[in-house]
Amino acid sequence: MKNKEMNMSINIQTERLILREFTKEDTVDLHEICSETYILKWMPDWEVPFEIREKWIEWVRSKYITSTRENIRMMLGIVLKESGKLIGMVGVGNKEEVNNEIEIAYFITEKMSGKGYVSEAVQAMSKWIFKTFDIDYLIAIVELDNYSSQRVVEKCGFTKIGKRMILNSGESEEKPFYYYKLLNNRKQIM
């Protein structure tokens, strides 16, 4: 069953941000952000040619209308309200490498890091996903030395459950990640 809200444009507003659907016009800015050493350190598989980035945006756009509770892929641009400038991405999707659980992922340009924007985006996205898709929980996997990302998920209420060995996309060998979980407050499960 498709969610009826998916026929509308997604536009989640916070105090300082707008989380919105990617558009073709975002390709240049997104490609520039994803090419930063700051991003590629944690996401080496995001180093792709511009043409692949264009195709990725097309693919993501197709998921806005086809995502369901059982198969979510929802990637949104993080945009500054004040300027309208794209500064990053927040998204959720089934993570094959972790029993197909629904993971939240995010990144932001280094120029805007340390200002609380990612935490603001993760909190807003988590609330919207819980309400829109009525899922039980979200997970986050974070590399052991990615301290800023650990602070983000902990600030957003995720609980560190433990470590997991994961063969992450773009990697050739399993390595340890912290495994976090955020429960939907309306659900009484673990």
JSON list of C-alpha atoms in Angstrom, two decimals:
[
{"chain": "A", "resi": 1, "resn": "MET", "atom": "CA", "xyz": [0.00, 0.00, 0.00]},
{"chain": "A", "resi": 2, "resn": "LYS", "atom": "CA", "xyz": [1.45, 3.35, -1.02]},
{"chain": "A", "resi": 3, "resn": "ASN", "atom": "CA", "xyz": [1.22, 6.24, 1.36]},
{"chain": "A", "resi": 4, "resn": "LYS", "atom": "CA", "xyz": [-1.27, 8.85, 0.15]},
{"chain": "A", "resi": 5, "resn": "GLU", "atom": "CA", "xyz": [1.03, 11.69, 1.27]},
{"chain": "A", "resi": 6, "resn": "MET", "atom": "CA", "xyz": [3.64, 10.61, -1.29]},
{"chain": "A", "resi": 7, "resn": "ASN", "atom": "CA", "xyz": [1.60, 12.23, -4.05]},
{"chain": "A", "resi": 8, "resn": "MET", "atom": "CA", "xyz": [2.35, 15.62, -2.54]},
{"chain": "A", "resi": 9, "resn": "SER", "atom": "CA", "xyz": [5.67, 17.42, -2.58]},
{"chain": "A", "resi": 10, "resn": "ILE", "atom": "CA", "xyz": [7.67, 16.72, 0.56]},
{"chain": "A", "resi": 11, "resn": "ASN", "atom": "CA", "xyz": [8.62, 19.88, 2.42]},
{"chain": "A", "resi": 12, "resn": "ILE", "atom": "CA", "xyz": [9.56, 19.53, 6.09]},
{"chain": "A", "resi": 13, "resn": "GLN", "atom": "CA", "xyz": [10.37, 22.81, 7.83]},
{"chain": "A", "resi": 14, "resn": "THR", "atom": "CA", "xyz": [12.37, 23.37, 10.99]},
{"chain": "A", "resi": 15, "resn": "GLU", "atom": "CA", "xyz": [13.49, 26.58, 12.64]},
{"chain": "A", "resi": 16, "resn": "ARG", "atom": "CA", "xyz": [16.40, 27.06, 10.20]},
{"chain": "A", "resi": 17, "resn": "LEU", "atom": "CA", "xyz": [15.99, 24.39, 7.53]},
{"chain": "A", "resi": 18, "resn": "ILE", "atom": "CA", "xyz": [13.80, 23.01, 4.81]},
{"chain": "A", "resi": 19, "resn": "LEU", "atom": "CA", "xyz": [14.04, 19.30, 4.05]},
{"chain": "A", "resi": 20, "resn": "ARG", "atom": "CA", "xyz": [12.73, 18.81, 0.54]},
{"chain": "A", "resi": 21, "resn": "GLU", "atom": "CA", "xyz": [12.75, 16.54, -2.45]},
{"chain": "A", "resi": 22, "resn": "PHE", "atom": "CA", "xyz": [15.82, 16.71, -4.64]},
{"chain": "A", "resi": 23, "resn": "THR", "atom": "CA", "xyz": [15.40, 18.30, -8.05]},
{"chain": "A", "resi": 24, "resn": "LYS", "atom": "CA", "xyz": [17.48, 18.04, -11.19]},
{"chain": "A", "resi": 25, "resn": "GLU", "atom": "CA", "xyz": [18.70, 21.57, -10.45]},
{"chain": "A", "resi": 26, "resn": "ASP", "atom": "CA", "xyz": [20.39, 20.28, -7.25]},
{"chain": "A", "resi": 27, "resn": "THR", "atom": "CA", "xyz": [22.85, 18.11, -9.20]},
{"chain": "A", "resi": 28, "resn": "VAL", "atom": "CA", "xyz": [25.71, 20.64, -9.37]},
{"chain": "A", "resi": 29, "resn": "ASP", "atom": "CA", "xyz": [25.52, 21.61, -5.68]},
{"chain": "A", "resi": 30, "resn": "LEU", "atom": "CA", "xyz": [25.07, 18.02, -4.52]},
{"chain": "A", "resi": 31, "resn": "HIS", "atom": "CA", "xyz": [27.97, 16.85, -6.66]},
{"chain": "A", "resi": 32, "resn": "GLU", "atom": "CA", "xyz": [30.19, 19.58, -5.21]},
{"chain": "A", "resi": 33, "resn": "ILE", "atom": "CA", "xyz": [29.27, 18.59, -1.63]},
{"chain": "A", "resi": 34, "resn": "CYS", "atom": "CA", "xyz": [29.74, 14.87, -2.29]},
{"chain": "A", "resi": 35, "resn": "SER", "atom": "CA", "xyz": [33.18, 15.53, -3.76]},
{"chain": "A", "resi": 36, "resn": "GLU", "atom": "CA", "xyz": [34.51, 17.06, -0.53]},
{"chain": "A", "resi": 37, "resn": "THR", "atom": "CA", "xyz": [37.23, 15.08, 1.24]},
{"chain": "A", "resi": 38, "resn": "TYR", "atom": "CA", "xyz": [35.21, 15.68, 4.42]},
{"chain": "A", "resi": 39, "resn": "ILE", "atom": "CA", "xyz": [32.32, 13.60, 2.99]},
{"chain": "A", "resi": 40, "resn": "LEU", "atom": "CA", "xyz": [34.38, 10.99, 1.13]},
{"chain": "A", "resi": 41, "resn": "LYS", "atom": "CA", "xyz": [36.28, 10.05, 4.29]},
{"chain": "A", "resi": 42, "resn": "TRP", "atom": "CA", "xyz": [33.10, 8.39, 5.61]},
{"chain": "A", "resi": 43, "resn": "MET", "atom": "CA", "xyz": [31.37, 7.64, 2.31]},
{"chain": "A", "resi": 44, "resn": "PRO", "atom": "CA", "xyz": [34.04, 6.65, -0.23]},
{"chain": "A", "resi": 45, "resn": "ASP", "atom": "CA", "xyz": [31.51, 5.07, -2.58]},
{"chain": "A", "resi": 46, "resn": "TRP", "atom": "CA", "xyz": [29.94, 8.52, -3.15]},
{"chain": "A", "resi": 47, "resn": "GLU", "atom": "CA", "xyz": [32.91, 9.56, -5.30]},
{"chain": "A", "resi": 48, "resn": "VAL", "atom": "CA", "xyz": [31.26, 9.18, -8.70]},
{"chain": "A", "resi": 49, "resn": "PRO", "atom": "CA", "xyz": [31.20, 11.07, -12.00]},
{"chain": "A", "resi": 50, "resn": "PHE", "atom": "CA", "xyz": [28.70, 13.88, -12.48]},
{"chain": "A", "resi": 51, "resn": "GLU", "atom": "CA", "xyz": [26.58, 11.76, -14.84]},
{"chain": "A", "resi": 52, "resn": "ILE", "atom": "CA", "xyz": [26.13, 9.11, -12.13]},
{"chain": "A", "resi": 53, "resn": "ARG", "atom": "CA", "xyz": [25.06, 11.82, -9.67]},
{"chain": "A", "resi": 54, "resn": "GLU", "atom": "CA", "xyz": [22.42, 12.95, -12.22]},
{"chain": "A", "resi": 55, "resn": "LYS", "atom": "CA", "xyz": [21.13, 9.38, -12.50]},
{"chain": "A", "resi": 56, "resn": "TRP", "atom": "CA", "xyz": [21.12, 9.04, -8.70]},
{"chain": "A", "resi": 57, "resn": "ILE", "atom": "CA", "xyz": [18.88, 12.10, -8.38]},
{"chain": "A", "resi": 58, "resn": "GLU", "atom": "CA", "xyz": [16.51, 10.68, -11.01]},
{"chain": "A", "resi": 59, "resn": "TRP", "atom": "CA", "xyz": [16.42, 7.37, -9.11]},
{"chain": "A", "resi": 60, "resn": "VAL", "atom": "CA", "xyz": [15.79, 9.12, -5.77]},
{"chain": "A", "resi": 61, "resn": "ARG", "atom": "CA", "xyz": [12.99, 11.16, -7.32]},
{"chain": "A", "resi": 62, "resn": "SER", "atom": "CA", "xyz": [11.29, 7.97, -8.49]},
{"chain": "A", "resi": 63, "resn": "LYS", "atom": "CA", "xyz": [11.31, 6.66, -4.90]},
{"chain": "A", "resi": 64, "resn": "TYR", "atom": "CA", "xyz": [9.25, 9.60, -3.59]},
{"chain": "A", "resi": 65, "resn": "ILE", "atom": "CA", "xyz": [6.12, 8.05, -5.07]},
{"chain": "A", "resi": 66, "resn": "THR", "atom": "CA", "xyz": [6.99, 4.36, -4.71]},
{"chain": "A", "resi": 67, "resn": "SER", "atom": "CA", "xyz": [8.26, 4.15, -1.13]},
{"chain": "A", "resi": 68, "resn": "THR", "atom": "CA", "xyz": [6.15, 2.05, 1.20]},
{"chain": "A", "resi": 69, "resn": "ARG", "atom": "CA", "xyz": [6.40, 1.06, 4.85]},
{"chain": "A", "resi": 70, "resn": "GLU", "atom": "CA", "xyz": [8.07, -2.19, 3.77]},
{"chain": "A", "resi": 71, "resn": "ASN", "atom": "CA", "xyz": [10.46, -0.65, 1.26]},
{"chain": "A", "resi": 72, "resn": "ILE", "atom": "CA", "xyz": [11.48, 2.89, 2.14]},
{"chain": "A", "resi": 73, "resn": "ARG", "atom": "CA", "xyz": [14.01, 4.97, 0.22]},
{"chain": "A", "resi": 74, "resn": "MET", "atom": "CA", "xyz": [13.50, 8.63, 1.06]},
{"chain": "A", "resi": 75, "resn": "MET", "atom": "CA", "xyz": [16.42, 11.04, 0.50]},
{"chain": "A", "resi": 76, "resn": "LEU", "atom": "CA", "xyz": [15.82, 14.75, 1.06]},
{"chain": "A", "resi": 77, "resn": "GLY", "atom": "CA", "xyz": [17.95, 17.79, 0.47]},
{"chain": "A", "resi": 78, "resn": "ILE", "atom": "CA", "xyz": [18.86, 19.89, 3.51]},
{"chain": "A", "resi": 79, "resn": "VAL", "atom": "CA", "xyz": [18.36, 23.52, 2.53]},
{"chain": "A", "resi": 80, "resn": "LEU", "atom": "CA", "xyz": [18.98, 26.68, 4.54]},
{"chain": "A", "resi": 81, "resn": "LYS", "atom": "CA", "xyz": [15.71, 28.57, 4.95]},
{"chain": "A", "resi": 82, "resn": "GLU", "atom": "CA", "xyz": [17.45, 31.93, 4.94]},
{"chain": "A", "resi": 83, "resn": "SER", "atom": "CA", "xyz": [19.31, 31.52, 1.64]},
{"chain": "A", "resi": 84, "resn": "GLY", "atom": "CA", "xyz": [17.69, 28.56, -0.12]},
{"chain": "A", "resi": 85, "resn": "LYS", "atom": "CA", "xyz": [21.16, 26.97, -0.45]},
{"chain": "A", "resi": 86, "resn": "LEU", "atom": "CA", "xyz": [21.47, 23.17, -0.52]},
{"chain": "A", "resi": 87, "resn": "ILE", "atom": "CA", "xyz": [23.93, 22.15, 2.21]},
{"chain": "A", "resi": 88, "resn": "GLY", "atom": "CA", "xyz": [23.46, 18.39, 2.55]},
{"chain": "A", "resi": 89, "resn": "MET", "atom": "CA", "xyz": [21.22, 15.35, 2.60]},
{"chain": "A", "resi": 90, "resn": "VAL", "atom": "CA", "xyz": [19.22, 13.37, 5.14]},
{"chain": "A", "resi": 91, "resn": "GLY", "atom": "CA", "xyz": [17.53, 10.15, 4.23]},
{"chain": "A", "resi": 92, "resn": "VAL", "atom": "CA", "xyz": [16.19, 6.83, 5.33]},
{"chain": "A", "resi": 93, "resn": "GLY", "atom": "CA", "xyz": [16.19, 3.50, 3.61]},
{"chain": "A", "resi": 94, "resn": "ASN", "atom": "CA", "xyz": [16.31, -0.22, 4.10]},
{"chain": "A", "resi": 95, "resn": "LYS", "atom": "CA", "xyz": [19.92, -1.18, 4.88]},
{"chain": "A", "resi": 96, "resn": "GLU", "atom": "CA", "xyz": [20.57, -4.55, 3.28]},
{"chain": "A", "resi": 97, "resn": "GLU", "atom": "CA", "xyz": [23.83, -4.93, 5.20]},
{"chain": "A", "resi": 98, "resn": "VAL", "atom": "CA", "xyz": [21.92, -4.76, 8.53]},
{"chain": "A", "resi": 99, "resn": "ASN", "atom": "CA", "xyz": [19.05, -7.22, 8.11]},
{"chain": "A", "resi": 100, "resn": "ASN", "atom": "CA", "xyz": [17.20, -4.77, 5.88]},
{"chain": "A", "resi": 101, "resn": "GLU", "atom": "CA", "xyz": [16.43, -2.54, 8.89]},
{"chain": "A", "resi": 102, "resn": "ILE", "atom": "CA", "xyz": [15.57, 1.09, 8.17]},
{"chain": "A", "resi": 103, "resn": "GLU", "atom": "CA", "xyz": [18.63, 3.30, 8.56]},
{"chain": "A", "resi": 104, "resn": "ILE", "atom": "CA", "xyz": [18.89, 7.06, 8.79]},
{"chain": "A", "resi": 105, "resn": "ALA", "atom": "CA", "xyz": [21.87, 8.56, 6.96]},
{"chain": "A", "resi": 106, "resn": "TYR", "atom": "CA", "xyz": [23.02, 12.13, 6.52]},
{"chain": "A", "resi": 107, "resn": "PHE", "atom": "CA", "xyz": [25.82, 14.42, 5.48]},
{"chain": "A", "resi": 108, "resn": "ILE", "atom": "CA", "xyz": [26.47, 18.12, 5.26]},
{"chain": "A", "resi": 109, "resn": "THR", "atom": "CA", "xyz": [29.06, 20.29, 3.56]},
{"chain": "A", "resi": 110, "resn": "GLU", "atom": "CA", "xyz": [32.08, 20.91, 5.76]},
{"chain": "A", "resi": 111, "resn": "LYS", "atom": "CA", "xyz": [31.45, 24.66, 5.47]},
{"chain": "A", "resi": 112, "resn": "MET", "atom": "CA", "xyz": [28.25, 24.24, 7.50]},
{"chain": "A", "resi": 113, "resn": "SER", "atom": "CA", "xyz": [29.35, 21.58, 9.98]},
{"chain": "A", "resi": 114, "resn": "GLY", "atom": "CA", "xyz": [29.35, 22.23, 13.71]},
{"chain": "A", "resi": 115, "resn": "LYS", "atom": "CA", "xyz": [26.29, 24.49, 13.64]},
{"chain": "A", "resi": 116, "resn": "GLY", "atom": "CA", "xyz": [23.65, 21.92, 14.68]},
{"chain": "A", "resi": 117, "resn": "TYR", "atom": "CA", "xyz": [22.07, 21.69, 11.23]},
{"chain": "A", "resi": 118, "resn": "VAL", "atom": "CA", "xyz": [22.49, 17.91, 10.93]},
{"chain": "A", "resi": 119, "resn": "SER", "atom": "CA", "xyz": [20.92, 17.28, 14.35]},
{"chain": "A", "resi": 120, "resn": "GLU", "atom": "CA", "xyz": [18.02, 19.55, 13.41]},
{"chain": "A", "resi": 121, "resn": "ALA", "atom": "CA", "xyz": [17.55, 17.67, 10.12]},
{"chain": "A", "resi": 122, "resn": "VAL", "atom": "CA", "xyz": [17.83, 14.19, 11.70]},
{"chain": "A", "resi": 123, "resn": "GLN", "atom": "CA", "xyz": [15.27, 15.04, 14.38]},
{"chain": "A", "resi": 124, "resn": "ALA", "atom": "CA", "xyz": [12.80, 16.43, 11.84]},
{"chain": "A", "resi": 125, "resn": "MET", "atom": "CA", "xyz": [13.29, 13.54, 9.42]},
{"chain": "A", "resi": 126, "resn": "SER", "atom": "CA", "xyz": [12.88, 10.94, 12.19]},
{"chain": "A", "resi": 127, "resn": "LYS", "atom": "CA", "xyz": [9.59, 12.48, 13.35]},
{"chain": "A", "resi": 128, "resn": "TRP", "atom": "CA", "xyz": [8.29, 12.75, 9.78]},
{"chain": "A", "resi": 129, "resn": "ILE", "atom": "CA", "xyz": [9.22, 9.15, 8.90]},
{"chain": "A", "resi": 130, "resn": "PHE", "atom": "CA", "xyz": [7.63, 7.79, 12.08]},
{"chain": "A", "resi": 131, "resn": "LYS", "atom": "CA", "xyz": [4.42, 9.71, 11.40]},
{"chain": "A", "resi": 132, "resn": "THR", "atom": "CA", "xyz": [4.26, 9.11, 7.65]},
{"chain": "A", "resi": 133, "resn": "PHE", "atom": "CA", "xyz": [5.25, 5.45, 7.50]},
{"chain": "A", "resi": 134, "resn": "ASP", "atom": "CA", "xyz": [4.37, 4.34, 11.06]},
{"chain": "A", "resi": 135, "resn": "ILE", "atom": "CA", "xyz": [7.56, 2.28, 11.43]},
{"chain": "A", "resi": 136, "resn": "ASP", "atom": "CA", "xyz": [8.64, 0.86, 14.78]},
{"chain": "A", "resi": 137, "resn": "TYR", "atom": "CA", "xyz": [12.21, 2.18, 14.89]},
{"chain": "A", "resi": 138, "resn": "LEU", "atom": "CA", "xyz": [15.14, 3.62, 12.95]},
{"chain": "A", "resi": 139, "resn": "ILE", "atom": "CA", "xyz": [18.76, 2.55, 13.15]},
{"chain": "A", "resi": 140, "resn": "ALA", "atom": "CA", "xyz": [22.01, 4.40, 12.60]},
{"chain": "A", "resi": 141, "resn": "ILE", "atom": "CA", "xyz": [25.37, 2.80, 12.04]},
{"chain": "A", "resi": 142, "resn": "VAL", "atom": "CA", "xyz": [28.38, 4.95, 12.80]},
{"chain": "A", "resi": 143, "resn": "GLU", "atom": "CA", "xyz": [32.08, 4.28, 12.40]},
{"chain": "A", "resi": 144, "resn": "LEU", "atom": "CA", "xyz": [33.93, 4.01, 15.70]},
{"chain": "A", "resi": 145, "resn": "ASP", "atom": "CA", "xyz": [36.06, 7.09, 15.02]},
{"chain": "A", "resi": 146, "resn": "ASN", "atom": "CA", "xyz": [33.28, 9.27, 13.56]},
{"chain": "A", "resi": 147, "resn": "TYR", "atom": "CA", "xyz": [32.76, 11.22, 16.77]},
{"chain": "A", "resi": 148, "resn": "SER", "atom": "CA", "xyz": [30.70, 14.03, 15.25]},
{"chain": "A", "resi": 149, "resn": "SER", "atom": "CA", "xyz": [28.20, 11.56, 13.82]},
{"chain": "A", "resi": 150, "resn": "GLN", "atom": "CA", "xyz": [28.01, 9.74, 17.15]},
{"chain": "A", "resi": 151, "resn": "ARG", "atom": "CA", "xyz": [27.18, 13.08, 18.83]},
{"chain": "A", "resi": 152, "resn": "VAL", "atom": "CA", "xyz": [24.45, 13.75, 16.25]},
{"chain": "A", "resi": 153, "resn": "VAL", "atom": "CA", "xyz": [22.57, 10.48, 16.77]},
{"chain": "A", "resi": 154, "resn": "GLU", "atom": "CA", "xyz": [22.97, 10.60, 20.54]},
{"chain": "A", "resi": 155, "resn": "LYS", "atom": "CA", "xyz": [21.70, 14.21, 20.61]},
{"chain": "A", "resi": 156, "resn": "CYS", "atom": "CA", "xyz": [18.71, 13.04, 18.55]},
{"chain": "A", "resi": 157, "resn": "GLY", "atom": "CA", "xyz": [17.77, 10.37, 21.10]},
{"chain": "A", "resi": 158, "resn": "PHE", "atom": "CA", "xyz": [19.27, 7.26, 19.47]},
{"chain": "A", "resi": 159, "resn": "THR", "atom": "CA", "xyz": [20.51, 4.64, 21.94]},
{"chain": "A", "resi": 160, "resn": "LYS", "atom": "CA", "xyz": [23.81, 2.87, 21.37]},
{"chain": "A", "resi": 161, "resn": "ILE", "atom": "CA", "xyz": [22.96, -0.84, 21.38]},
{"chain": "A", "resi": 162, "resn": "GLY", "atom": "CA", "xyz": [26.47, -2.14, 20.71]},
{"chain": "A", "resi": 163, "resn": "LYS", "atom": "CA", "xyz": [28.94, -2.86, 17.93]},
{"chain": "A", "resi": 164, "resn": "ARG", "atom": "CA", "xyz": [28.28, -4.77, 14.72]},
{"chain": "A", "resi": 165, "resn": "MET", "atom": "CA", "xyz": [30.66, -6.04, 12.09]},
{"chain": "A", "resi": 166, "resn": "ILE", "atom": "CA", "xyz": [29.29, -4.75, 8.78]},
{"chain": "A", "resi": 167, "resn": "LEU", "atom": "CA", "xyz": [30.37, -4.95, 5.18]},
{"chain": "A", "resi": 168, "resn": "ASN", "atom": "CA", "xyz": [29.16, -1.48, 4.25]},
{"chain": "A", "resi": 169, "resn": "SER", "atom": "CA", "xyz": [28.40, -0.44, 0.69]},
{"chain": "A", "resi": 170, "resn": "GLY", "atom": "CA", "xyz": [31.56, 0.68, -1.07]},
{"chain": "A", "resi": 171, "resn": "GLU", "atom": "CA", "xyz": [33.81, -1.28, 1.30]},
{"chain": "A", "resi": 172, "resn": "SER", "atom": "CA", "xyz": [35.76, -4.48, 0.57]},
{"chain": "A", "resi": 173, "resn": "GLU", "atom": "CA", "xyz": [35.99, -5.82, 4.14]},
{"chain": "A", "resi": 174, "resn": "GLU", "atom": "CA", "xyz": [33.77, -5.96, 7.19]},
{"chain": "A", "resi": 175, "resn": "LYS", "atom": "CA", "xyz": [34.61, -3.52, 9.95]},
{"chain": "A", "resi": 176, "resn": "PRO", "atom": "CA", "xyz": [33.07, -2.55, 13.28]},
{"chain": "A", "resi": 177, "resn": "PHE", "atom": "CA", "xyz": [30.34, 0.07, 13.50]},
{"chain": "A", "resi": 178, "resn": "TYR", "atom": "CA", "xyz": [28.37, 1.34, 16.45]},
{"chain": "A", "resi": 179, "resn": "TYR", "atom": "CA", "xyz": [24.75, 0.27, 16.06]},
{"chain": "A", "resi": 180, "resn": "TYR", "atom": "CA", "xyz": [22.14, 2.76, 17.34]},
{"chain": "A", "resi": 181, "resn": "LYS", "atom": "CA", "xyz": [18.37, 2.52, 17.55]},
{"chain": "A", "resi": 182, "resn": "LEU", "atom": "CA", "xyz": [15.62, 5.13, 17.93]},
{"chain": "A", "resi": 183, "resn": "LEU", "atom": "CA", "xyz": [12.19, 3.81, 18.88]},
{"chain": "A", "resi": 184, "resn": "ASN", "atom": "CA", "xyz": [8.99, 5.33, 17.60]},
{"chain": "A", "resi": 185, "resn": "ASN", "atom": "CA", "xyz": [7.52, 6.74, 20.83]},
{"chain": "A", "resi": 186, "resn": "ARG", "atom": "CA", "xyz": [4.06, 5.63, 19.75]},
{"chain": "A", "resi": 187, "resn": "LYS", "atom": "CA", "xyz": [5.28, 2.03, 19.57]},
{"chain": "A", "resi": 188, "resn": "GLN", "atom": "CA", "xyz": [5.96, -0.13, 22.62]},
{"chain": "A", "resi": 189, "resn": "ILE", "atom": "CA", "xyz": [8.49, -2.54, 21.11]},
{"chain": "A", "resi": 190, "resn": "MET", "atom": "CA", "xyz": [12.20, -3.22, 21.20]}
]
